[in-house]
PDB file of C-alpha atoms in Angstrom:
ATOM      1  CA  UNK A   9      49.598  61.983  73.450  1.00  0.00           C
ATOM      2  CA  UNK A  10      51.011  63.886  70.789  1.00  0.00           C
ATOM      3  CA  UNK A  11      47.709  65.829  70.758  1.00  0.00           C
ATOM      4  CA  UNK A  12      48.009  66.586  74.381  1.00  0.00           C
ATOM      5  CA  UNK A  13      51.534  67.730  73.786  1.00  0.00           C
ATOM      6  CA  UNK A  14      50.267  70.106  71.047  1.00  0.00           C
ATOM      7  CA  UNK A  15      47.717  71.446  73.120  1.00  0.00           C
ATOM      8  CA  UNK A  16      50.174  72.141  75.871  1.00  0.00           C
ATOM      9  CA  UNK A  17      52.693  73.562  73.570  1.00  0.00           C
ATOM     10  CA  UNK A  18      50.289  75.862  72.028  1.00  0.00           C
ATOM     11  CA  UNK A  19      49.027  76.965  75.630  1.00  0.00           C
ATOM     12  CA  UNK A  20      52.569  77.211  76.777  1.00  0.00           C
ATOM     13  CA  UNK A  21      53.540  79.364  73.783  1.00  0.00           C
ATOM     14  CA  UNK A  22      50.570  81.700  74.239  1.00  0.00           C
ATOM     15  CA  UNK A  23      51.554  82.250  78.001  1.00  0.00           C
ATOM     16  CA  UNK A  24      55.363  82.628  77.316  1.00  0.00           C
ATOM     17  CA  UNK A  25      54.421  85.088  74.799  1.00  0.00           C
ATOM     18  CA  UNK A  26      52.323  86.955  77.054  1.00  0.00           C
ATOM     19  CA  UNK A  27      55.235  86.960  79.535  1.00  0.00           C
ATOM     20  CA  UNK A  28      57.901  88.065  76.994  1.00  0.00           C
ATOM     21  CA  UNK A  29      55.770  91.072  75.587  1.00  0.00           C
ATOM     22  CA  UNK A  30      54.917  92.479  79.085  1.00  0.00           C
ATOM     23  CA  UNK A  31      58.051  94.401  80.204  1.00  0.00           C
ATOM     24  CA  UNK A  32      56.212  96.301  82.874  1.00  0.00           C
ATOM     25  CA  UNK A  33      57.045  95.649  86.434  1.00  0.00           C
ATOM     26  CA  UNK A  34      54.336  93.827  88.410  1.00  0.00           C
ATOM     27  CA  UNK A  35      52.021  96.005  90.792  1.00  0.00           C
ATOM     28  CA  UNK A  36      53.723  94.739  93.920  1.00  0.00           C
ATOM     29  CA  UNK A  37      57.135  95.697  92.687  1.00  0.00           C
ATOM     30  CA  UNK A  38      59.145  97.519  95.578  1.00  0.00           C
ATOM     31  CA  UNK A  39      62.056  99.754  95.405  1.00  0.00           C
ATOM     32  CA  UNK A  40      64.671  96.901  96.161  1.00  0.00           C
ATOM     33  CA  UNK A  41      63.583  94.546  93.297  1.00  0.00           C
ATOM     34  CA  UNK A  42      60.740  93.467  91.102  1.00  0.00           C
ATOM     35  CA  UNK A  43      58.741  91.807  93.886  1.00  0.00           C
ATOM     36  CA  UNK A  44      58.025  92.864  97.351  1.00  0.00           C
ATOM     37  CA  UNK A  45      59.516  89.323  98.539  1.00  0.00           C
ATOM     38  CA  UNK A  46      62.847  90.264  96.734  1.00  0.00           C
ATOM     39  CA  UNK A  47      62.686  93.605  98.694  1.00  0.00           C
ATOM     40  CA  UNK A  48      62.465  91.747 101.800  1.00  0.00           C
ATOM     41  CA  UNK A  49      65.201  89.458 100.801  1.00  0.00           C
ATOM     42  CA  UNK A  50      67.486  92.295 100.251  1.00  0.00           C
ATOM     43  CA  UNK A  51      66.857  93.985 103.463  1.00  0.00           C
ATOM     44  CA  UNK A  52      67.297  90.559 105.190  1.00  0.00           C
ATOM     45  CA  UNK A  53      70.761  90.205 103.406  1.00  0.00           C
ATOM     46  CA  UNK A  54      71.767  93.634 104.144  1.00  0.00           C
ATOM     47  CA  UNK A  55      70.795  92.958 107.877  1.00  0.00           C
ATOM     48  CA  UNK A  56      72.871  89.782 107.926  1.00  0.00           C
ATOM     49  CA  UNK A  57      75.550  91.394 106.340  1.00  0.00           C
ATOM     50  CA  UNK A  58      75.804  94.199 108.756  1.00  0.00           C
ATOM     51  CA  UNK A  59      75.497  91.750 111.603  1.00  0.00           C
ATOM     52  CA  UNK A  60      78.541  89.760 110.138  1.00  0.00           C
ATOM     53  CA  UNK A  61      80.598  93.157 110.034  1.00  0.00           C
ATOM     54  CA  UNK A  62      79.619  93.843 113.708  1.00  0.00           C
ATOM     55  CA  UNK A  63      80.605  90.345 114.806  1.00  0.00           C
ATOM     56  CA  UNK A  64      83.816  90.570 113.068  1.00  0.00           C
ATOM     57  CA  UNK A  65      84.594  93.827 114.630  1.00  0.00           C
ATOM     58  CA  UNK A  66      83.791  92.410 118.195  1.00  0.00           C
ATOM     59  CA  UNK A  67      86.158  89.215 117.476  1.00  0.00           C
ATOM     60  CA  UNK A  68      88.993  91.605 116.627  1.00  0.00           C
ATOM     61  CA  UNK A  69      88.499  93.768 119.332  1.00  0.00           C
ATOM     62  CA  UNK A  70      88.274  90.801 121.761  1.00  0.00           C
ATOM     63  CA  UNK A  71      91.562  89.346 120.257  1.00  0.00           C
ATOM     64  CA  UNK A  72      93.290  92.629 120.827  1.00  0.00           C
ATOM     65  CA  UNK A  73      92.024  92.660 124.349  1.00  0.00           C
ATOM     66  CA  UNK A  74      93.377  89.179 124.980  1.00  0.00           C
ATOM     67  CA  UNK A  75      96.769  90.377 123.743  1.00  0.00           C
ATOM     68  CA  UNK A  76      96.657  93.216 126.055  1.00  0.00           C
ATOM     69  CA  UNK A  77      96.017  91.156 129.002  1.00  0.00           C
ATOM     70  CA  UNK A  78      98.961  88.705 128.264  1.00  0.00           C
ATOM     71  CA  UNK A  79     101.315  91.736 128.289  1.00  0.00           C
ATOM     72  CA  UNK A  80     103.875  91.474 131.224  1.00  0.00           C
ATOM     73  CA  UNK A  81     104.012  95.253 131.725  1.00  0.00           C
ATOM     74  CA  UNK A  82     100.290  95.574 132.064  1.00  0.00           C
ATOM     75  CA  UNK A  83     100.525  97.452 135.481  1.00  0.00           C
ATOM     76  CA  UNK A  84     102.901 100.212 134.105  1.00  0.00           C
ATOM     77  CA  UNK A  85     100.751 100.418 130.862  1.00  0.00           C
ATOM     78  CA  UNK A  86      97.835 101.090 132.997  1.00  0.00           C
ATOM     79  CA  UNK A  87      99.642 103.618 135.280  1.00  0.00           C
ATOM     80  CA  UNK A  88     100.634 105.524 132.143  1.00  0.00           C
ATOM     81  CA  UNK A  89      97.243 105.478 130.826  1.00  0.00           C
ATOM     82  CA  UNK A  90      95.848 106.758 134.090  1.00  0.00           C
ATOM     83  CA  UNK A  91      98.702 109.588 134.095  1.00  0.00           C
ATOM     84  CA  UNK A  92      97.734 110.360 130.463  1.00  0.00           C
ATOM     85  CA  UNK A  93      93.930 110.739 131.394  1.00  0.00           C
ATOM     86  CA  UNK A  94      94.633 112.804 134.401  1.00  0.00           C
ATOM     87  CA  UNK A  95      96.680 115.199 132.454  1.00  0.00           C
ATOM     88  CA  UNK A  96      94.063 115.398 129.714  1.00  0.00           C
ATOM     89  CA  UNK A  97      91.485 115.996 132.211  1.00  0.00           C
ATOM     90  CA  UNK A  98      93.530 118.811 133.611  1.00  0.00           C
ATOM     91  CA  UNK A  99      93.907 120.226 130.075  1.00  0.00           C
ATOM     92  CA  UNK A 100      90.216 120.059 129.554  1.00  0.00           C
ATOM     93  CA  UNK A 101      89.407 121.720 132.907  1.00  0.00           C
ATOM     94  CA  UNK A 102      91.768 124.545 131.977  1.00  0.00           C
ATOM     95  CA  UNK A 103      90.024 125.147 128.747  1.00  0.00           C
ATOM     96  CA  UNK A 104      86.642 124.888 130.415  1.00  0.00           C
ATOM     97  CA  UNK A 105      87.576 127.590 133.142  1.00  0.00           C
ATOM     98  CA  UNK A 106      89.667 130.255 131.246  1.00  0.00           C
ATOM     99  CA  UNK A 107      90.013 132.583 134.207  1.00  0.00           C
ATOM    100  CA  UNK A 108      92.542 130.303 135.963  1.00  0.00           C
ATOM    101  CA  UNK A 109      96.213 130.363 135.449  1.00  0.00           C
ATOM    102  CA  UNK A 110      97.790 129.639 132.065  1.00  0.00           C
ATOM    103  CA  UNK A 111      98.496 125.773 131.779  1.00  0.00           C
ATOM    104  CA  UNK A 112     101.795 126.220 130.194  1.00  0.00           C
ATOM    105  CA  UNK A 113     102.871 128.547 132.867  1.00  0.00           C
ATOM    106  CA  UNK A 114     101.981 126.189 135.608  1.00  0.00           C
ATOM    107  CA  UNK A 115     103.633 123.399 133.908  1.00  0.00           C
ATOM    108  CA  UNK A 116     106.799 125.529 133.530  1.00  0.00           C
ATOM    109  CA  UNK A 117     106.828 126.569 137.252  1.00  0.00           C
ATOM    110  CA  UNK A 118     106.487 122.841 138.224  1.00  0.00           C
ATOM    111  CA  UNK A 119     109.498 121.868 136.109  1.00  0.00           C
ATOM    112  CA  UNK A 120     111.503 124.634 137.404  1.00  0.00           C
ATOM    113  CA  UNK A 121     110.458 123.512 141.040  1.00  0.00           C
ATOM    114  CA  UNK A 122     111.360 120.008 140.100  1.00  0.00           C
ATOM    115  CA  UNK A 123     114.712 120.848 138.559  1.00  0.00           C
ATOM    116  CA  UNK A 124     115.435 123.028 141.787  1.00  0.00           C
ATOM    117  CA  UNK A 125     114.606 120.036 144.000  1.00  0.00           C
ATOM    118  CA  UNK A 126     116.709 117.910 141.785  1.00  0.00           C
ATOM    119  CA  UNK A 127     119.746 120.062 142.250  1.00  0.00           C
ATOM    120  CA  UNK A 128     119.263 120.357 145.906  1.00  0.00           C
ATOM    121  CA  UNK A 129     118.996 116.579 146.295  1.00  0.00           C
ATOM    122  CA  UNK A 130     121.302 115.570 143.621  1.00  0.00           C
ATOM    123  CA  UNK A 131     124.787 116.536 145.215  1.00  0.00           C
ATOM    124  CA  UNK A 132     123.592 115.348 148.739  1.00  0.00           C
ATOM    125  CA  UNK A 133     122.690 112.010 147.375  1.00  0.00           C
ATOM    126  CA  UNK A 134     126.062 111.667 145.592  1.00  0.00           C
ATOM    127  CA  UNK A 135     128.038 112.895 148.885  1.00  0.00           C
TER     128      UNK A 135
END
């Protein structure tokens, strides 16, 4: 048995010596690692990490959606959102068609009209 161990040791030493001397990368080395399988592992890990980030964001969005649905003032919140979207649409349409009236002038005339209506209906409502 000791002879076999010596043979194995000398063969093992020769093979270990060859590995330690060789510092070149193997022929199949890819840009992500020493071996093409290491590159595939890195790509797989990147894909799994990306999927984890996406799922975490989806969970967070779902939690926020549930919190929003639990609000007692949901109708008012939706109405405000619709009004804001309508106002944004009005602004965007004014920008797209510059030959129409100036938006600020239109809004100012609307405010003056509402103020005049409030003055007319105000004293009559209190009388």
